[in-house]
Structure formats: structure tokens, C-alpha cells
XYZ file of C-alpha atoms in Angstrom:
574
model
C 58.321 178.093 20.295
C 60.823 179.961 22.237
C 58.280 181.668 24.256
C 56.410 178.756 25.197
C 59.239 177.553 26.812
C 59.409 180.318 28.551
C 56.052 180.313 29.969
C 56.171 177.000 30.499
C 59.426 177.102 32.713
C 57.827 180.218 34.659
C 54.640 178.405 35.010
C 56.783 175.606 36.380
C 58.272 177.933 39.096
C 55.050 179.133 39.994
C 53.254 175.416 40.641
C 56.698 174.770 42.731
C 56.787 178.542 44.524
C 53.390 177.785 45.274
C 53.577 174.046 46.797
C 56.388 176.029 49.161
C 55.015 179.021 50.236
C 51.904 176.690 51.420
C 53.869 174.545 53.213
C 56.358 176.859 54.325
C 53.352 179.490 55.653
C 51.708 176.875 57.310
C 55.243 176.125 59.474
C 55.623 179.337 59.910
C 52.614 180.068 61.685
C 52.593 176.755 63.742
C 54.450 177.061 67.248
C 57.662 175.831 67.433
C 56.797 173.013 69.694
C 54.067 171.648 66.912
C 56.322 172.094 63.973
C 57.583 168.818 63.628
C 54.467 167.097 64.160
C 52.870 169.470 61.742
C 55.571 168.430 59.425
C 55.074 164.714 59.795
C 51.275 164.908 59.570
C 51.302 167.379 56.456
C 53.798 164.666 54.632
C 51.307 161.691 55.499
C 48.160 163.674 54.511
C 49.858 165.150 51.429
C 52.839 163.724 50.099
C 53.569 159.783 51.156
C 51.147 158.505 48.833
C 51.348 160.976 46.638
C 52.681 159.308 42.983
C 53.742 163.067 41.399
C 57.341 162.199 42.547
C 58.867 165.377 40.980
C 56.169 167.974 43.706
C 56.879 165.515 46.718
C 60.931 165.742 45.993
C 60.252 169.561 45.280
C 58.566 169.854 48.606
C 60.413 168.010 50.751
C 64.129 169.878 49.452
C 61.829 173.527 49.573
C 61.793 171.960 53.267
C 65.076 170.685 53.980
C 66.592 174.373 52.680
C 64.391 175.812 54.587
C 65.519 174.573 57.852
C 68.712 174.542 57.016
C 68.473 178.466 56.593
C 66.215 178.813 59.816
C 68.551 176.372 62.086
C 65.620 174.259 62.701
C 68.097 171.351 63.712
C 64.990 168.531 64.603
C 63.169 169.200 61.428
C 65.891 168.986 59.300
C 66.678 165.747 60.857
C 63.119 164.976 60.142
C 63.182 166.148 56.776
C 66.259 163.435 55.620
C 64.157 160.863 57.222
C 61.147 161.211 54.816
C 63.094 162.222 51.734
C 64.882 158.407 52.375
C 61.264 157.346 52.743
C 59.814 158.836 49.297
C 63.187 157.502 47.612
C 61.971 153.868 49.081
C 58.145 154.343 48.191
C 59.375 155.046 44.573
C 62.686 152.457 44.538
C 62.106 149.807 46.849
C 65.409 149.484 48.412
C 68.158 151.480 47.477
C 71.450 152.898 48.698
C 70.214 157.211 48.032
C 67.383 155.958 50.787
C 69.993 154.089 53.280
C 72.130 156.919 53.023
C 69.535 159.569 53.867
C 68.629 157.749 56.711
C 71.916 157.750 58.017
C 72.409 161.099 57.540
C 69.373 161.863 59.256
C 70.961 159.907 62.424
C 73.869 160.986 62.114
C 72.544 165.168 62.182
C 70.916 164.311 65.409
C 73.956 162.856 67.299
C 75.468 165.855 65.766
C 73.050 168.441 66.883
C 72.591 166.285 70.354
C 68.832 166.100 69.738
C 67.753 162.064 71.028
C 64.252 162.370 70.704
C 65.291 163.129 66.786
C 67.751 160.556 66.755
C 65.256 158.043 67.877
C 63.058 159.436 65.795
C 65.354 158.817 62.337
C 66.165 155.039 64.004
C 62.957 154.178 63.884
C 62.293 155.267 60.841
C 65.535 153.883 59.404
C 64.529 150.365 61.460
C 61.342 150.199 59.684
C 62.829 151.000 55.692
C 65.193 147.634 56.779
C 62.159 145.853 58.248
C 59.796 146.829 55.141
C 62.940 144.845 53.158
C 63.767 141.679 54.761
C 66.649 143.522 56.291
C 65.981 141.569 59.720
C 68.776 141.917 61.838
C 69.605 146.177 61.157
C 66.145 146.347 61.317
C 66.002 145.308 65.337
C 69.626 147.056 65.721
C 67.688 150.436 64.611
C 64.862 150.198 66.085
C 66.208 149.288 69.486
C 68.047 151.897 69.457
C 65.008 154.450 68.824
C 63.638 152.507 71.428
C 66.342 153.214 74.179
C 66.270 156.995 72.751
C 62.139 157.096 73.503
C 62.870 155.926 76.776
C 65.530 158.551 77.857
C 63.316 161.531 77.419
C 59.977 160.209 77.679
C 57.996 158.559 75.618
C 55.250 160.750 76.053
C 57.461 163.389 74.123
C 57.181 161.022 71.432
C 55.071 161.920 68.393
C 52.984 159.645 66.865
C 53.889 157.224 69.433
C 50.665 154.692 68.992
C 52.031 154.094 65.586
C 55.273 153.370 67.006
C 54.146 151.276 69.520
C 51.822 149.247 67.016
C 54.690 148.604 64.693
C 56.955 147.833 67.691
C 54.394 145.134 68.893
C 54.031 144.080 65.178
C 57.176 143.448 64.735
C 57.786 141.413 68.178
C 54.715 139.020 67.585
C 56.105 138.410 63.858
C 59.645 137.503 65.579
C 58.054 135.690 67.923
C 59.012 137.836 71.028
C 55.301 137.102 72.274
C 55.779 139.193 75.806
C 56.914 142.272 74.322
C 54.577 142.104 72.303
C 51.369 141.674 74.144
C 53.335 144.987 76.215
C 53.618 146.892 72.836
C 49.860 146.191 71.661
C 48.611 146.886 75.380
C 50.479 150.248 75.443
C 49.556 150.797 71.930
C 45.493 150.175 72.932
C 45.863 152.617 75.543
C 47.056 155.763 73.961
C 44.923 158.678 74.472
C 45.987 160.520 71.037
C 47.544 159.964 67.673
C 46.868 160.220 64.097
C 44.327 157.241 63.533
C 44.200 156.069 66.841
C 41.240 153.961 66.731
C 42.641 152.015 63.945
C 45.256 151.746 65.722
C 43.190 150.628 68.953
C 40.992 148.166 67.105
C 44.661 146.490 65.541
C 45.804 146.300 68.597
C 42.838 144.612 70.305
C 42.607 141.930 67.499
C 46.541 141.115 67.439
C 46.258 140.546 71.585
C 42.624 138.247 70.676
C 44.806 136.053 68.059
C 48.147 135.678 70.451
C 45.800 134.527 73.434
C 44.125 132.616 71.011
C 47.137 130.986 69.814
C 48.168 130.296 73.740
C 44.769 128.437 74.396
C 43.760 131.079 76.527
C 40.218 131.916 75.218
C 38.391 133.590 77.815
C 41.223 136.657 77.335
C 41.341 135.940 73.636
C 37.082 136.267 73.761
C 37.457 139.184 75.432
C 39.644 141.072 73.207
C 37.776 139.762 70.305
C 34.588 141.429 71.867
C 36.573 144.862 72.480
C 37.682 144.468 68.590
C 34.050 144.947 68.333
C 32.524 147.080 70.534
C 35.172 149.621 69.190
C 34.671 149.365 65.244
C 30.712 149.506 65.862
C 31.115 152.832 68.058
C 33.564 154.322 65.617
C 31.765 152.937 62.087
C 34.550 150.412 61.144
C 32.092 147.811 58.906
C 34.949 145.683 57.805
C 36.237 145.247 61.256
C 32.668 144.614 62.682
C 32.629 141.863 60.044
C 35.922 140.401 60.723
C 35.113 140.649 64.691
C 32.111 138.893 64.354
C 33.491 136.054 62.679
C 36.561 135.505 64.661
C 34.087 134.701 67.628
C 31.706 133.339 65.970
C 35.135 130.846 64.888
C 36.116 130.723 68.541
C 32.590 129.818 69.786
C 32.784 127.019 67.473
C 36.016 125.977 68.695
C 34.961 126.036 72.205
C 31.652 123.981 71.272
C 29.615 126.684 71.881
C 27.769 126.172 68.209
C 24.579 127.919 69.198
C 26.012 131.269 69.763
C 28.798 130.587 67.054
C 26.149 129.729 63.978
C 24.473 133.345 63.485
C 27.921 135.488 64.111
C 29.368 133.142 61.247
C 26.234 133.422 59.209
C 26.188 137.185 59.261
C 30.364 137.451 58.732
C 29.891 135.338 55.854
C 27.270 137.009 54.173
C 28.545 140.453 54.719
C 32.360 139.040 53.353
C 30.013 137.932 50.294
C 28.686 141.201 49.234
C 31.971 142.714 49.859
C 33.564 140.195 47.697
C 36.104 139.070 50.271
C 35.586 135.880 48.858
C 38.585 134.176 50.888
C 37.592 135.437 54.578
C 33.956 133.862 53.224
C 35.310 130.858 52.791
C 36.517 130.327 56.222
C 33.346 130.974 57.551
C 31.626 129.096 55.378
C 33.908 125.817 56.340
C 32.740 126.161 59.760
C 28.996 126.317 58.817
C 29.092 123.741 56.671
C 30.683 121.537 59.692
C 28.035 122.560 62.016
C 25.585 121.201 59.551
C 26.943 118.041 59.037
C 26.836 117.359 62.653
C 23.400 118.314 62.874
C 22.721 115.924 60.131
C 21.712 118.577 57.743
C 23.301 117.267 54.119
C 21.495 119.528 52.210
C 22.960 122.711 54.056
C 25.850 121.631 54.602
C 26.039 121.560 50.695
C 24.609 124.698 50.656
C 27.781 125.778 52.919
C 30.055 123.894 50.767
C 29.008 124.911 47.428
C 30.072 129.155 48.912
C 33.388 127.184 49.324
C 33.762 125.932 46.538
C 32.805 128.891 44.570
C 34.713 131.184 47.096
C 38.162 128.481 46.853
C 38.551 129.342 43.302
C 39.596 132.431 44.206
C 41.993 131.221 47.277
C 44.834 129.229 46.621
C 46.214 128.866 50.604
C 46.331 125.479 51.931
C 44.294 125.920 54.745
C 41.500 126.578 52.479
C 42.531 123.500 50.131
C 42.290 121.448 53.350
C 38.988 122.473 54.882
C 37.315 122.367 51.148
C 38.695 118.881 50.962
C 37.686 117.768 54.322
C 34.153 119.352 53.601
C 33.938 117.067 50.628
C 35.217 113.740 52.083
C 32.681 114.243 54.951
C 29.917 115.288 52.440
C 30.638 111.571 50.144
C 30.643 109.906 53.428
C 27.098 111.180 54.591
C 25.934 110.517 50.542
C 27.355 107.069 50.810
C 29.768 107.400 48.192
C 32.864 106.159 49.487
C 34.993 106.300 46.836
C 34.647 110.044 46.133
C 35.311 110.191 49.839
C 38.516 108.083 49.778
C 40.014 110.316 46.950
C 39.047 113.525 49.088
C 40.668 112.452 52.083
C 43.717 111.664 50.361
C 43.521 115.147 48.838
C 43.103 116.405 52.229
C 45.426 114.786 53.507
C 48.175 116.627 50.734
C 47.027 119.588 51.621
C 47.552 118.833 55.487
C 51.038 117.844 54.756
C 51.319 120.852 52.839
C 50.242 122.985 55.384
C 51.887 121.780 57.881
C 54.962 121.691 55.751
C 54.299 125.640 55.116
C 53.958 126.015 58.811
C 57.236 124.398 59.498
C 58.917 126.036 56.865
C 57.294 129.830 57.969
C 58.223 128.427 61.604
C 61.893 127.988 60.519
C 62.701 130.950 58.898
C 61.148 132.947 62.148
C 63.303 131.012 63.755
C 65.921 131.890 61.289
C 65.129 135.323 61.684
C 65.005 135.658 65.217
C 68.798 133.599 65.196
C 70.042 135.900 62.807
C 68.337 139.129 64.895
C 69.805 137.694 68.011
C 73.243 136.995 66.779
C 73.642 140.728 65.000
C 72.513 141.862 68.321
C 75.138 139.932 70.462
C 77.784 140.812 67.931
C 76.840 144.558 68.200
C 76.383 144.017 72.319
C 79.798 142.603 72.292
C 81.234 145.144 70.061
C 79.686 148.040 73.064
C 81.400 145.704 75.211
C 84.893 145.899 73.075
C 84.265 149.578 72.584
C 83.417 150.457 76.207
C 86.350 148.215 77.530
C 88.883 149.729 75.276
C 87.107 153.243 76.271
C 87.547 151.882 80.186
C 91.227 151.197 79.010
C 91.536 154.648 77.926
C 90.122 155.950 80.505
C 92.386 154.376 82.804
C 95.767 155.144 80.777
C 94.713 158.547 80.887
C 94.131 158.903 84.521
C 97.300 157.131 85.251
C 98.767 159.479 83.140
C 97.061 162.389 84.618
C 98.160 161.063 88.424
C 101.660 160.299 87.176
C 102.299 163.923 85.534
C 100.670 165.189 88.390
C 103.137 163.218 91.075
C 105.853 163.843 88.649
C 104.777 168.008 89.224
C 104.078 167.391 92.735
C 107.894 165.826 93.238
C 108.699 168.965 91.333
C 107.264 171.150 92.592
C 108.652 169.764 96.476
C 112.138 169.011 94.946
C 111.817 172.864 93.808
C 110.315 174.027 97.225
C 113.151 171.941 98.605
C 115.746 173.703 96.793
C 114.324 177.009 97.463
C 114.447 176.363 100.994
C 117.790 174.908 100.577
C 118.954 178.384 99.152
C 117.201 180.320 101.917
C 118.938 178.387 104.486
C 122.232 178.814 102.446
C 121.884 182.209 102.332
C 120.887 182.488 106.188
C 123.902 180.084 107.073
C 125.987 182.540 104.643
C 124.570 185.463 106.394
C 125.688 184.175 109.591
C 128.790 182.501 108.925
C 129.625 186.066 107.398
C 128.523 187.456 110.541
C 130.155 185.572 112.945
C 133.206 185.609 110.352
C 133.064 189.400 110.569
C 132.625 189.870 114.365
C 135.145 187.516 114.865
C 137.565 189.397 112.532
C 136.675 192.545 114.433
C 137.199 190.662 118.031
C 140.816 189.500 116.886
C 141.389 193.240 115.391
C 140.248 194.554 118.549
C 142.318 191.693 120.609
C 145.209 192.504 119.068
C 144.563 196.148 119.298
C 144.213 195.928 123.052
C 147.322 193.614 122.789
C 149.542 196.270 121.058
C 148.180 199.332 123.372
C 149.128 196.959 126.395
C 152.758 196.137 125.032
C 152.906 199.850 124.282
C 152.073 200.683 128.258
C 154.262 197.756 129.541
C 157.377 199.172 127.287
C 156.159 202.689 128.324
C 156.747 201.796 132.237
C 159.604 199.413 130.856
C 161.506 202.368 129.317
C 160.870 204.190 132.734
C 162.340 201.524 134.707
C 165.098 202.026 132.793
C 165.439 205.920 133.352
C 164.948 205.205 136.887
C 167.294 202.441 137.035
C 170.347 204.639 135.222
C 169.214 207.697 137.923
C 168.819 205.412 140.905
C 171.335 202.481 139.691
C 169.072 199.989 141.770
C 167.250 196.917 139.877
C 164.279 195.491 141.403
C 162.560 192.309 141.766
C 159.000 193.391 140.683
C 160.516 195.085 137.386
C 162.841 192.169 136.240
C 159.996 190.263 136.569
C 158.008 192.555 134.488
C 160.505 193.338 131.596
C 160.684 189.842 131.313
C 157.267 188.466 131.765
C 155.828 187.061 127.972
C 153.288 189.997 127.007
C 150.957 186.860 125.002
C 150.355 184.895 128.664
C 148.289 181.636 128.352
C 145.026 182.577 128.731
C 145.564 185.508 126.087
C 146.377 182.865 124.080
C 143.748 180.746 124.455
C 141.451 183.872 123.892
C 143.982 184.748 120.909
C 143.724 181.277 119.496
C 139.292 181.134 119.398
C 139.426 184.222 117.824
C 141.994 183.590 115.320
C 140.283 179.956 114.655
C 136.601 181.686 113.449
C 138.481 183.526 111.013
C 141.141 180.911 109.824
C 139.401 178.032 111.134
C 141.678 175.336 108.580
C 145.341 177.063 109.944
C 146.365 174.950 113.088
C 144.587 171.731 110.785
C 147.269 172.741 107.920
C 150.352 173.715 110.544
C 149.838 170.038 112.382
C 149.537 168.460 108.845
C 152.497 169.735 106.997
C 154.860 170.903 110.223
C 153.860 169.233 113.443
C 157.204 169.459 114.797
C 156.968 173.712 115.218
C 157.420 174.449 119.067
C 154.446 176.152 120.692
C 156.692 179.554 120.581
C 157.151 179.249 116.700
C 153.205 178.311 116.259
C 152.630 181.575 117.976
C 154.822 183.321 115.895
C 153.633 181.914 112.503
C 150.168 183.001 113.659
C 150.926 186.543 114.039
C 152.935 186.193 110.675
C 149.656 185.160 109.128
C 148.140 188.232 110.449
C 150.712 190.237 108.812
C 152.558 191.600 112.018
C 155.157 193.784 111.382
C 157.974 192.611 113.569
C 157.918 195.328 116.221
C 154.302 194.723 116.453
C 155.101 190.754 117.305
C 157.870 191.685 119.190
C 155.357 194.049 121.582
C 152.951 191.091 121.155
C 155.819 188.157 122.502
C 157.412 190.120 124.007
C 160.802 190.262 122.824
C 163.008 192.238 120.871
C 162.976 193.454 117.244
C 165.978 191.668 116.999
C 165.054 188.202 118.192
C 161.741 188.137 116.479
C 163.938 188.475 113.025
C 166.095 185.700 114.038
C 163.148 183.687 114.970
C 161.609 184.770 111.659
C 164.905 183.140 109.844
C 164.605 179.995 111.652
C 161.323 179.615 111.475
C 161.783 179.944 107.554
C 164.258 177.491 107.514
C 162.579 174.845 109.167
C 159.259 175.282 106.947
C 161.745 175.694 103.235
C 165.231 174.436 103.958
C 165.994 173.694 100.604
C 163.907 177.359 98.831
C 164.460 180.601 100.886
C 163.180 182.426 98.526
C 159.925 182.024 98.882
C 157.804 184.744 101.195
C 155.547 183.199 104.310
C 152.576 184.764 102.405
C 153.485 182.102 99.621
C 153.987 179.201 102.524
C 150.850 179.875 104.190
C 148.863 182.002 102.346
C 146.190 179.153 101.412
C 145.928 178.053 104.764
């Protein structure tokens, strides 16, 4: 028993190994711009219909690994999409298929990949469409649509079968424009996977819209194209089904000649196919014909394919041309009350119909409310979200010019201050400067000052000698002896220099002692330059002697109550 299981579970692996390596080989050898269309034509050939659930799952997450592994970003996108759609094949609607789908959308905004991300919302539009799910439906599938569009929709693959179910799904919705667009672009695609199907779908959808707009010369011509193309390309049923939709239109336009045989051979050929309901239709019209002709007995030929055929079609529009058949049929037999009761059945299943209609009408309508108001909801929630992203964006470049005023204010209040320091430190400089030359002017003054006091009591002292030896004064050396050494315009010069370096001294002696004499303002400026008394005595003048008396009255008119205190202490801060 044991090893039966074993074989089993290794034959297992090898069916599953197998189903991979074929699918996997044949990727691998397809260039990388085919893959993914390989990939979506292998799972319709192979695996959609496919009812072994357990190989198509196996296949499709041998797959999904796969390009996980490889990086193949757009087929792995691709691969989500048609697991969801297996999941729904299998489960009808269920939340393992919704959420693949959105994981397959979400991977391509992820990757940045739009031709996969419309791609998985179309796919994703059409598992909501498939179940009732109107209004996500159209939210997915225009956004596939607006994807398509950015890169091209001849990058699309398979596009004629998007472009049929597009138009499909507009003409059910009753968004008749786009959809005569969708089925006109869908009818001229040069390529795709079934594309004359697809064609010949197309070309009857456009015949019934124009037919339903009265517009039956385009409607005829479509009609005709329907079947041209199925009897170049071996469609049968579609031959059949093109021959009687003109044959239906010829009758409605009164053109009964032509109509008659294209009805007769439809009919016939729905017969042997046992599409007993499409027979029927055709059969109504015949019948009609005949009883306008007069022709009672084949017009109950006609009637009697109806009747036969309405067993097996329960639709109102068949219970009201059977009935009408009838009534007319009593009438032309005379047997009026038969007739009465038809017409009154006839007229049931009018009401019916019409009743149907209205009620099919409605929930389109319905539909197309509901579509329209998910749509404006989600168009004004792009609105909220790109307003609030405008808001953003706004906040953040006021933000961005405010910090970057705030730096620029900075930055110039720094510059500022740096220049501020630069011309500091030049004012410094030169203040210094001029502080030191004029320092070194008043030295130098004063030295000259001294060396001339020196000279003048040099020639003073021999006056003197000469004086005692000749006992004669004269006039020129009185004067001399007692001329002031510091004249006026020494101390004018005296007084700019001494300013540059003590530039607050006369503003201090006129504050606190403006009544000094000009002769004791002299003196208290060569006191602040730390004189010793011969040297202001030379500088005045004068004697030793006198300058020390000055010095003592000087004192005592600055401190009269504190003689203690030193000049240095008086005017030291000035």
C-alpha cells in the first residue's frame, strides 16, 4: 500500500513537472516581446475552458513562480489576472477572484507598466460586468481604456476582443455612439485571435442598432457585409442568421418579393439545425406574406412550423406573433369566435411584451443611472483628490518660497553682518591708525617742544652769564626770558593733536570744571600727559617752582574737600 502511494505521489509530480516544463519551454523560447501574448493565447487554447481545475491552478502558479523568479514584471501581472479568472469560471463571483484582480492592478502601478495595468482593468471590468457588478464594471474598464490610449492602442494585445466587448457593453448601456465607434474599430482590425468572428459580430451589432434607428439602407448594408463575410470564411450559422435578418428587413420595408426566398431558406436551414426558436420568427413572417396573398392553406402551412417550433419558445414576442397568426388565420376561415379569443390572447402577450420592454428599458436605465452616478462620485472624488493634491502642492511651495526668503534674509542679514565686521575692523584699523600717528605727532610735538625750551633756557642761561659779565639787560632778552614757550598757535597745534588721542578730555573738563582759566586747562593737559614738572615748566614756560604752586591750586579747585586723591585718579577716565 505504502508504495503505491509513493508512485502515485511521484507520478503526480511528473503529470505536474511535465504540464510546466511545456509551458515554461515554450516561454522560454518565445521573444520577449511575444511572451505575454503567447501567454494569453496558450491560457485560452489550453486552460480557460479547461474543467481539470487542479492542472489549470497547477499551471498557472508553475507560471506566476516563474516570473516571479525571472522578474518578468508584465507577465506576472498577467498571470494574477487569469488565476482571478479560473477562480470565477469555477466560483462565479467570489472575493479570492476580486482580490487577484486587484493585485494584478495594483503590481502594475507598482512596477509602472500601463499597458499591464490596463490590461488587468479590463480584465477586472469584465469579471464585474460578467456579474451584474454595473457601475465597477464601467469604473474598470474606463480606466483600461484611458491606459490603451496613453501608449497606443496598437500596443494592445488582443485588442479586437477588447474593442468588441467595449462596443458590447456600450450598446447594452445604451451609449449607442460609442458604440457604433467600438464595433466600427472592432470591424476594422487587421489581426487578432478570431478576428473574423469578431468582424462578422461586429457587422451584425452595427445592422441591428441602424436597424433600431430606422435607418435601413445602412442597417441593409451591414446585414449584407454580415454575409458576404461568413460565406467567404465558412460561417453556416451566420450565413443562416444573415439571410434571415434581410430577408426580415425586406419584409419590413415591403419589399416581399426579395424577402420570401431569404426567409424560406433561413427557416429551413434553422429547421434542420433544430434552432427551432430563430425558425419560428421566420416562419411568422411567411406565414404573413401568405395571408396577404390570400394563400390560407400556406399560410397554415407557415403557422403549423410555429406552432410546432413555439412549444419550444416561451418569449413573448413569439406568443404574440403565434397569436396574431391565429386570429388572422380564424378571420380568413370565417370563424370569428376563435378569432376573438386569439386576439385577446394577443393582445396579453402585447401587453406583456411591451411590459418586458419597459421593464428591460428601466433597469438599462437603472443601470446606466447607477453607472453614471458611481462615475460622477469617483470624477468628483479625482476632483477632491486633485484639489487637496493642488492644496498641497501649494502649501508646499509656499513653504519652499518662505524657507527660501527666510534663508535668503539670512543669508543677507549674515552678508550684512559680515560686511558690518569688515568695515568694523577697517574703521578699527584706521581709528588705530590715526590714533597711533596722532599719539606719535603729540610725542613728537612735545618732543620738539621740550628740545625748544631746552635751547631757549640754553641761550636764557647765557643771557644770564653775559648779563653778570656785562651787567647790562636788554630789551630783546627780557622779552625772550619772558615770552610763554606754548604760544597760541602751538597750542592750537598742541590741542588737535592732543584731541585724536583724548578726544572726550576738553568734553569732560567743560562738564565737570568749566570755570578752569585757559592757563590751568593747559596745565591739566600736560598733567594728563604725565609731565614731570620741569618738563611743563620748559613747556609754559615758567619755573619749577610756580608750576608746583599751580599744581596745588589747581588741585584744590578740582577736590577742595579730598586732597588726597592723585590727578591720575581725577582724570584718569577722561
Amino acid at each position: 500500500m505504502k508504495s503505491k502511494l509513493i508512485c502515485f505521489f511521484f507520478l503526480l509530480l511528473w503529470v505536474f513537472d511535465g504540464h510546466a516544463t511545456s509551458l515554461l519551454d515554450s516561454l522560454q523560447v518565445t521573444p520577449s516581446e511575444e511572451q505575454e501574448r503567447f501567454v494569453a493565447s496558450f491560457y485560452n487554447r489550453n486552460l480557460r475552458y479547461n474543467k481539470d481545475s487542479t492542472y489549470v491552478i497547477g499551471e498557472l502558479q508553475f507560471l506566476l513562480r516563474y516570473t516571479q523568479k525571472e522578474r518578468l514584471y508584465a507577465i506576472e501581472c498577467l498571470s494574477y489576472s487569469l488565476l482571478a479568472d479560473h477562480y470565477a469560471r469555477m466560483r462565479q463571483f467570489n472575493a479570492q477572484s476580486t482580490a487577484l484582480h486587484k493585485t494584478a492592478i495594483e503590481l502594475a502601478e507598482k512596477y509602472d507598466l500601463p499597458l499591464s495595468k490596463g490590461i488587468a482593468s479590463y480584465k477586472t471590468g469584465r469579471y464585474f460586468y460578467n456579474f451584474k457588478q454595473f457601475p465597477i464594471a464601467f469604473e474598470h474598464l474606463l480606466q483600461a481604456d484611458q491606459q490603451f490610449e496613453k501608449v497606443g492602442y496598437d500596443k494592445v494585445p488582443e485588442l479586437i476582443d477588447y474593442l468588441f466587448y467595449m462596443g458590447n457593453i456600450y450598446e447594452v448601456t445604451g451609449q449607442i455612439d460609442k458604440a457604433i465607434s467600438y464595433f466600427n474599430r472592432t470591424a476594422a482590425a487587421k489581426e487578432g485571435t478570431n478576428r473574423t468572428w469578431f468582424v462578422i459580430n461586429a457587422y451584425d451589432h452595427l445592422a441591428h442598432i441602424y436597424k433600431l434607428k430606422n435607418d435601413f439602407s445602412r442597417a441593409l448594408w451591414y446585414f449584407q457585409k454580415t454575409l458576404v463575410t461568413a460565406q467567404q470564411y465558412h460561417y453556416p450559422d451566420w450565413e443562416i442568421l444573415s439571410k434571415g435578418n434581410i430577408g426580415v428587413l425586406y419584409f419590413q420595408q415591403g419589399r416581399t418579393e426579395s424577402a420570401v426566398p431569404l426567409l424560406q431558406s433561413a427557416a429551413l436551414a434553422c429547421v434542420q439545425s433544430n434552432d427551432r426558436e430563430s425558425a419560428s420568427g421566420y416562419f411568422y413572417y411567411l406565414a404573413k406574406q401568405a395571408l396577404k396573398k390570400g394563400n390560407k392553406q400556406e399560410a397554415a402551412r407557415w403557422f403549423v412550423q410555429m406552432d410546432t417550433s413555439y412549444k419550444h419558445r416561451s418569449k413573448y414576442q413569439a406568443k404574440r406573433n403565434y397569436y396574431e397568426i391565429r386570429a388572422l388565420l380564424s378571420e380568413a376561415n370565417g370563424d370569428l369566435p376563435m378569432a376573438l379569443l386569439a386576439w385577446k390572447k394577443h393582445q396579453v402577450a402585447k401587453d406583456s411584451l411591451e411590459g418586458w420592454s419597459n421593464q428591460k428599458r428601466l433597469q438599462d436605465i437603472q443601470i446606466q443611472m447607477d453607472t453614471e452616478a458611481h462615475l460622477a462620485h469617483l470624477q468628483s472624488l479625482a476632483v477632491a483628490h486633485s484639489n487637496s493634491i493642488l492644496v498641497r502642492n501649494i502649501l508646499l511651495l509656499s513653504s519652499v518660497l518662505f524657507l527660501g526668503l527666510l534663508v535668503l534674509l539670512y543669508r543677507r542679514e549674515r552678508s550684512r553682518r559680515v560686511l558690518e565686521k569688515i568695515l568694523f575692523a577697517e574703521q578699527k584699523r584706521r581709528a588705530d591708525e590715526e590714533l597711533d600717528n596722532a599719539r606719535q605727532a603729540l610725542q613728537s610735538f612735545t618732543e620738539r617742544m621740550l628740545e625748544k625750551n631746552e635751547l631757549i633756557q640754553q641761550i636764557t642761561n647765557e643771557i644770564e652769564t653775559l648779563k653778570e659779565q656785562q651787567n647790562e639787560t636788554g630789551e630783546g632778552a627780557y622779552q625772550l626770558y619772558h615770552k610763554s614757550i606754548l604760544t597760541a598757535n602751538d597750542w592750537e597745534d598742541f590741542k588737535s593733536l592732543f584731541e585724536k588721542v583724548h578726544p572726550t578730555f576738553f568734553y569732560h573738563q567743560k562738564q565737570f570744571y568749566p570755570q578752569l582759566t585757559p592757563g590751568e586747562v593747559r596745565l591739566l593737559t600736560l598733567i594728563k600727559l604725565q609731565l614731570s614738572s620741569s618738563e611743563m615748566a620748559a613747556m609754559l614756560g615758567v619755573s619749577s617752582e610756580s608750576v608746583k604752586k599751580s599744581r596745588q591750586r589747581l588741585r584744590k579747585k578740582l577736590q577742595p574737600d579730598d586732597r588726597e586723591k592723585d590727578f591720575d585718579v581725577l582724570i584718569g577716565h577722561w
